[in-house]
Coordinates of C-alpha atoms in Angstrom, one line a residue:
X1 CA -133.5 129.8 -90.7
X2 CA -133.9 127.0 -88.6
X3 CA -132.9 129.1 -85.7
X4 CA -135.1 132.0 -86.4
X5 CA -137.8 128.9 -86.3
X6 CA -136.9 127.7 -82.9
X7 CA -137.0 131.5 -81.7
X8 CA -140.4 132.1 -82.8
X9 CA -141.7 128.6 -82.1
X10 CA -139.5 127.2 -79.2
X11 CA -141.1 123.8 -78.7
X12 CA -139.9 123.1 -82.3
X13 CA -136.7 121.2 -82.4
X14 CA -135.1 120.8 -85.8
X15 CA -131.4 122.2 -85.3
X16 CA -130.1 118.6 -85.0
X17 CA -131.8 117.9 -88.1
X18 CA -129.2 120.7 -90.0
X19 CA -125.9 119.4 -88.0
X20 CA -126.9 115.8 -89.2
X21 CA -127.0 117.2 -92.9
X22 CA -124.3 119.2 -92.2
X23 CA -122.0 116.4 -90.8
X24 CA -123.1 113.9 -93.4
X25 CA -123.2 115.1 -96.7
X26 CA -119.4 116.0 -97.2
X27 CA -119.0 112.2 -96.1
X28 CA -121.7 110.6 -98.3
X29 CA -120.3 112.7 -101.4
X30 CA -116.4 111.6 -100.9
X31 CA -116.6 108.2 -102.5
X32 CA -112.8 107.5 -101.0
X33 CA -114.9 107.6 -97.7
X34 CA -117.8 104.8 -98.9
X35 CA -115.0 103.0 -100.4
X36 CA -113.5 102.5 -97.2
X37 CA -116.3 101.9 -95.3
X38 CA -117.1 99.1 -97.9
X39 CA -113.5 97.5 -97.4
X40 CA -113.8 97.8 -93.7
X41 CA -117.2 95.8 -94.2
X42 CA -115.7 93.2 -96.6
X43 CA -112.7 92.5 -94.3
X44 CA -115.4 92.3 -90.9
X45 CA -117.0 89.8 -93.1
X46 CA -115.1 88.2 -94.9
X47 CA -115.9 84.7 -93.5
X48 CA -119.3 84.7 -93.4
X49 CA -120.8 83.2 -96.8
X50 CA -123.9 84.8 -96.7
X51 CA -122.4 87.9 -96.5
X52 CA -120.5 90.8 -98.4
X53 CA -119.9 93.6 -100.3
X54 CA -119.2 94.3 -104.0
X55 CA -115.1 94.4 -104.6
X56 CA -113.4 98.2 -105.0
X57 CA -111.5 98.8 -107.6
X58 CA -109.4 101.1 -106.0
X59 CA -107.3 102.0 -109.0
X60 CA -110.5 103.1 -110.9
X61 CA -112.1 104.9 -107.5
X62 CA -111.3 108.7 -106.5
X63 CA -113.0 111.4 -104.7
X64 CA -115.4 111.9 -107.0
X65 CA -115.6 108.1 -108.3
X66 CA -116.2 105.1 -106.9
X67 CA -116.1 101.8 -109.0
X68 CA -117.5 98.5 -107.8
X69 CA -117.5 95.0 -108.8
X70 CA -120.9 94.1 -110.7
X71 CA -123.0 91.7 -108.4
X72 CA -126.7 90.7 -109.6
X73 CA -129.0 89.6 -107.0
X74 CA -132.9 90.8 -106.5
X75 CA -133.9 93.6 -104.3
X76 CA -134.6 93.3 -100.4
X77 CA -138.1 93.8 -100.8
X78 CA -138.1 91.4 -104.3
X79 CA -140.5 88.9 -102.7
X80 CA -141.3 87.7 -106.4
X81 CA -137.4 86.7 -106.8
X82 CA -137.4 85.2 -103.6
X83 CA -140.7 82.7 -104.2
X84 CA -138.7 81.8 -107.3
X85 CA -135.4 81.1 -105.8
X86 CA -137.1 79.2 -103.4
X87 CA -136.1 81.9 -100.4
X88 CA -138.0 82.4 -97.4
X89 CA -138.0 85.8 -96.2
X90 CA -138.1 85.4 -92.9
X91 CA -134.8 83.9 -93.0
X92 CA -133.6 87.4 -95.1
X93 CA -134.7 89.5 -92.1
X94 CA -133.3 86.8 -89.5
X95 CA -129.4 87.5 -91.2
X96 CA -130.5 91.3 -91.6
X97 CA -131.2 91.2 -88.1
X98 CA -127.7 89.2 -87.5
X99 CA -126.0 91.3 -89.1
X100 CA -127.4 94.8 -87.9
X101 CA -126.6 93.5 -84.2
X102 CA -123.6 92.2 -84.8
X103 CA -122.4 95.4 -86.2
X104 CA -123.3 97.4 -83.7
X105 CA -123.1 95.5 -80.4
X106 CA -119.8 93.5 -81.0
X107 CA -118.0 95.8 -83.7
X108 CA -119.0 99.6 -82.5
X109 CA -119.6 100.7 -86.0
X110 CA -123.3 101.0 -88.5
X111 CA -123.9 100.9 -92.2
X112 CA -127.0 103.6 -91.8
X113 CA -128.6 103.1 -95.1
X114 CA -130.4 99.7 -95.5
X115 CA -133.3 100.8 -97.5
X116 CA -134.6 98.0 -100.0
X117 CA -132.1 99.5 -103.1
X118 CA -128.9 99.3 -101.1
X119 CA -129.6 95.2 -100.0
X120 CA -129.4 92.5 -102.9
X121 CA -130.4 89.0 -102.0
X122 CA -128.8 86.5 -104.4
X123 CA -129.7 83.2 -104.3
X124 CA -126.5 80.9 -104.1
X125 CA -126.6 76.8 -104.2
X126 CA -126.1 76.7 -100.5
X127 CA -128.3 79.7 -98.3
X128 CA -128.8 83.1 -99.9
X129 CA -126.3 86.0 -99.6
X130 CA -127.1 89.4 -98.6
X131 CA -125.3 92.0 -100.7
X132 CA -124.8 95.2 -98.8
X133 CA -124.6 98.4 -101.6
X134 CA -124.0 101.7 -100.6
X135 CA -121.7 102.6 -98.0
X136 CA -121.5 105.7 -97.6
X137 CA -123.2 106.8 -94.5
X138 CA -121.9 105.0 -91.7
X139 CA -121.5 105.8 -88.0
X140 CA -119.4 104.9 -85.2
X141 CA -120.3 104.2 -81.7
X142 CA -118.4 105.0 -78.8
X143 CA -118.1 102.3 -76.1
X144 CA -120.4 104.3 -72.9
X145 CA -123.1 104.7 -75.7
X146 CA -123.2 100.9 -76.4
X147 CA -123.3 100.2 -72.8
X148 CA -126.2 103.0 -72.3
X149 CA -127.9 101.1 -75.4
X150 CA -127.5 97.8 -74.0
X151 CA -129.0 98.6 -70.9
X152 CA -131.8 100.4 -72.3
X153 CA -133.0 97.1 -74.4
X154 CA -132.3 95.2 -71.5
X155 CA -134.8 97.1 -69.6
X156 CA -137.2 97.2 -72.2
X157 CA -137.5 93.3 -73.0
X158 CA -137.5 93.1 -69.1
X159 CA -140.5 95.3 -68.6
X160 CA -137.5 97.1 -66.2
X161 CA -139.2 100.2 -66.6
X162 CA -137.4 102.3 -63.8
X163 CA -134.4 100.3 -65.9
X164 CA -135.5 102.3 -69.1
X165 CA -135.6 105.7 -67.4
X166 CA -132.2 105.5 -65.7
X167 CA -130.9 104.5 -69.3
X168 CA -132.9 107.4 -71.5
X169 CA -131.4 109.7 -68.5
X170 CA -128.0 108.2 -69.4
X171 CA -128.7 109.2 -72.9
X172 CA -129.7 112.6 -72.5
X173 CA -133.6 112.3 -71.7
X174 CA -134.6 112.2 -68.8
X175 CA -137.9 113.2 -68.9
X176 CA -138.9 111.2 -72.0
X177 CA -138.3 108.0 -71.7
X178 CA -141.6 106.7 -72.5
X179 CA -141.1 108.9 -76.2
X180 CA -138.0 107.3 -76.8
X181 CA -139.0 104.4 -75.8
X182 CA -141.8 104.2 -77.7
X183 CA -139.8 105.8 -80.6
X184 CA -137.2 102.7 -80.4
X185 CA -139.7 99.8 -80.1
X186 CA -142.4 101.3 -82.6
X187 CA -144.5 99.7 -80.1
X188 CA -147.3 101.9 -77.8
X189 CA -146.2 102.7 -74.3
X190 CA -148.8 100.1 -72.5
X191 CA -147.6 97.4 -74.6
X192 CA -143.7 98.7 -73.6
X193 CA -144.8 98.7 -69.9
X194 CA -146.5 95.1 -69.7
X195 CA -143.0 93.9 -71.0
X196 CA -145.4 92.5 -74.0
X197 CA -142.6 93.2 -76.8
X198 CA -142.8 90.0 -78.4
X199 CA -146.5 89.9 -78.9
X200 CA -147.7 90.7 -82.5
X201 CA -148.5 94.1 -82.7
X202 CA -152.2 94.6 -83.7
X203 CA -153.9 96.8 -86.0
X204 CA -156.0 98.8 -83.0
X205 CA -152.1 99.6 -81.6
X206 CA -150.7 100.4 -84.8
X207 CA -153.9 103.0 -84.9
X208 CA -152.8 104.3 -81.5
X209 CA -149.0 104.8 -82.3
X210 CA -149.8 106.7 -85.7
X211 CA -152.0 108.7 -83.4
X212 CA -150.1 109.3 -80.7
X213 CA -147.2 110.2 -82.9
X214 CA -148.8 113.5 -84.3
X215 CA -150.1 114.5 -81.1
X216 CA -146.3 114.1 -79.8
X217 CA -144.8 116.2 -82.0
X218 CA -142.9 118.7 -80.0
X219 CA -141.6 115.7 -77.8
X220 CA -140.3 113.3 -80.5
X221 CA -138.4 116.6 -81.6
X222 CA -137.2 117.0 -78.4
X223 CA -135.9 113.5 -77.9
X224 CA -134.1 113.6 -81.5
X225 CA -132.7 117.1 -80.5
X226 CA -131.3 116.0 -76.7
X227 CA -130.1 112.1 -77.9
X228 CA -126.0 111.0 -78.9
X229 CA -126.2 111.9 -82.6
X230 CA -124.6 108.9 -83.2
X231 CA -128.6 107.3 -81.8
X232 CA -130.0 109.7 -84.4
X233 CA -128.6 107.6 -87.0
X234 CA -129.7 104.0 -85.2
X235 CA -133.2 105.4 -85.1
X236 CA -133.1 105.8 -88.8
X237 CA -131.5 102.6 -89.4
X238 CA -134.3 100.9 -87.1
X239 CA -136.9 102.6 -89.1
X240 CA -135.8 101.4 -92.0
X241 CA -135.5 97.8 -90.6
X242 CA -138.8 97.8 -89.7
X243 CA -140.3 99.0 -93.1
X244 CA -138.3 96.3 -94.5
X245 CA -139.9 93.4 -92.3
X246 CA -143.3 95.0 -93.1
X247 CA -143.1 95.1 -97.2
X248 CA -141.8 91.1 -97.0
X249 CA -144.8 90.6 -94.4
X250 CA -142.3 89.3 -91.7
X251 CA -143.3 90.5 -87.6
X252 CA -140.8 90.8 -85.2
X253 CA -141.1 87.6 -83.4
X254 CA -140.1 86.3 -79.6
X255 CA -136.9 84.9 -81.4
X256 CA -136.1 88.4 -82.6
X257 CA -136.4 90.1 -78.5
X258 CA -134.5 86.3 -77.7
X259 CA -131.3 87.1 -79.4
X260 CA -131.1 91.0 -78.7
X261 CA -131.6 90.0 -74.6
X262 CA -128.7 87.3 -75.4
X263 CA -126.9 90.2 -76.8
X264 CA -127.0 92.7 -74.6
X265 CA -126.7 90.2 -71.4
X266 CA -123.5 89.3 -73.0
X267 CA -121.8 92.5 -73.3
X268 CA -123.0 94.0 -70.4
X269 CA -121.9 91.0 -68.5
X270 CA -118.3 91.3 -70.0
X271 CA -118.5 94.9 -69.1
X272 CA -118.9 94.8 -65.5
X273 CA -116.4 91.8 -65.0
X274 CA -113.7 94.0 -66.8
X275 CA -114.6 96.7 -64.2
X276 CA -114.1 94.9 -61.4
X277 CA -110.9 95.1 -59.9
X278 CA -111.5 92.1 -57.4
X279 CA -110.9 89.2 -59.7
X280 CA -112.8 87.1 -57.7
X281 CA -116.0 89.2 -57.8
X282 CA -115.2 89.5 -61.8
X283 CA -114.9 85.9 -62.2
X284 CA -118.5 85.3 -60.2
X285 CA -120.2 88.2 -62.6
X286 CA -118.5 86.3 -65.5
X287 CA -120.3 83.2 -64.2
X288 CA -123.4 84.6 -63.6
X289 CA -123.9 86.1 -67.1
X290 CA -122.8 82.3 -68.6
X291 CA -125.9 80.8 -66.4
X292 CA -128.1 83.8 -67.8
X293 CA -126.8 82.9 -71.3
X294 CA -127.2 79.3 -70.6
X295 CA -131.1 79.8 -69.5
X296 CA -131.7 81.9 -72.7
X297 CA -130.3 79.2 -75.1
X298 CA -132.2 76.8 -73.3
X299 CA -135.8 79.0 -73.3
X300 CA -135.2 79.8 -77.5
X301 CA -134.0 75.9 -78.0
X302 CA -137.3 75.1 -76.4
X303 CA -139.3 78.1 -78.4
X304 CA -138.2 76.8 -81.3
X305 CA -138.9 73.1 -81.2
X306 CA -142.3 73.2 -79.8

């Protein structure tokens, strides 16, 4: 059907929408396959306090079902259970935030599903724990892609924006880079291009995006039909992030664009020393991306005394 569609209409793009059904469903309903998704998750994690999963019962769990350790703990979006645990939200989405880069920068792998039901916060005697439910649609990402992905950021929270075409090109679209871009920020192209990420975003832009986004249609569809399918799935997880920091009333802050540019300065920096074959010119890339590091700990020390 979907072909017969693109035939009759061929700016509409939704065949990538049928492999991602296709490719996920048999995964989400084997529960042996979220079961070890949430063990691979538990072990990852298992020494960081504020974060887990419930326990499998593996001798209880088949194909067909999965059984969990009971946790309680108020939903990600609970702001009520948060005000009476005395829990500030914007520390939630600061570890949610964490986490999420963590898991896909330094470990290769995503839990894709972080909608408020699949996220308990539980308020503990010494910080809050995030309580991740639900793992049954993961994805993994292959080692080019998180270079490509690095890059990309790198570019955008730069205001590199030759940077953010030569990395959309990397990634499959060449000719809409401002789409994706504007896709993966959620933030309007001007405000992209004046490398103004980490300014609040106002209502006037918000009225543009929405705007903009029905006019674009055809070329959103065409960006999720040419992109890694793996990237299908981040831009899902992203949108769900955002909605997230929106119903607990949190904005994406300079501390938030900080910590990605740390990120992605890190592994790209550990990337090109390790293909460098002259180990003198490796060491001098590995010093240079220490002194980078160095002036970005120093700017968000600063940012976040004064």
């Amino acid at each position: 059907f979907v072909d017969i569609v693109h035939k009759v209409f061929p700016a509409l793009h939704f065949q990538w929408l049928v492999r991602e059904i296709k490719r996920n469903l048999p995964n989400e309903l084997n529960f042996f396959i979220e079961a070890r998704n949430c063990h691979r998750f538990s072990c990852a994690y298992r020494h960081q306090g504020s974060i887990r999963a419930p326990y499998i019962h593996w001798d209880l769990t088949t194909a067909r079902v999965l059984t969990m350790e009971f946790v309680e703990g108020g939903r990600l979006d609970d702001k009520e259970y948060m005000t009476r645990n005395g829990i500030k939200p914007e520390s939630i989405v600061s570890a949610l935030d964490w986490l999420y880069r963590d898991m896909f920068f330094r470990r290769g792998w995503l839990h894709c599903d972080p909608h408020p039901g699949n996220v308990l916060v539980k308020a503990t005697p010494n910080k809050p724990q995030l309580i991740m439910l639900d793992h049954g649609l993961y994805v993994d990402v292959n080692n080019q892609l998180r270079i490509s992905y690095c890059r990309l950021w790198k570019a955008l929270i730069d205001g590199d924006m030759p940077g953010v075409k030569q990395a959309c090109t990397d990634m499959g679209v060449p000719d809409l880079h401002e789409i994706m871009a504007a896709v993966l920020t959620q933030r309007s192209w001007e405000t992209i291009a004046d490398g103004k990420l980490n300014v609040p975003r106002t209502s006037e832009e918000q009225s543009l995006i929405t705007k903009r986004a029905m006019g674009k249609f055809f070329e959103i569809t065409q960006v999720l039909q040419n992109v890694p399918r793996e990237l299908i799935m981040v831009f899902k997880t992203n949108d769900l992030l955002a909605h997230v920091e929106s119903s607990l009333g949190v904005e994406r802050r300079e501390s938030y664009y900080l910590s990605l540019a740390k990120e992605c300065v890190s592994i790209l920096g550990r990337y090109e020393a390790e293909r460098e074959s002259n180990l003198i010119k490796s060491y001098i890339i590995s010093l240079q991306t220490q002194w980078v590091l160095f002036k970005l700990g120093l700017y968000q020390l600063y940012k976040m005394v004064f």
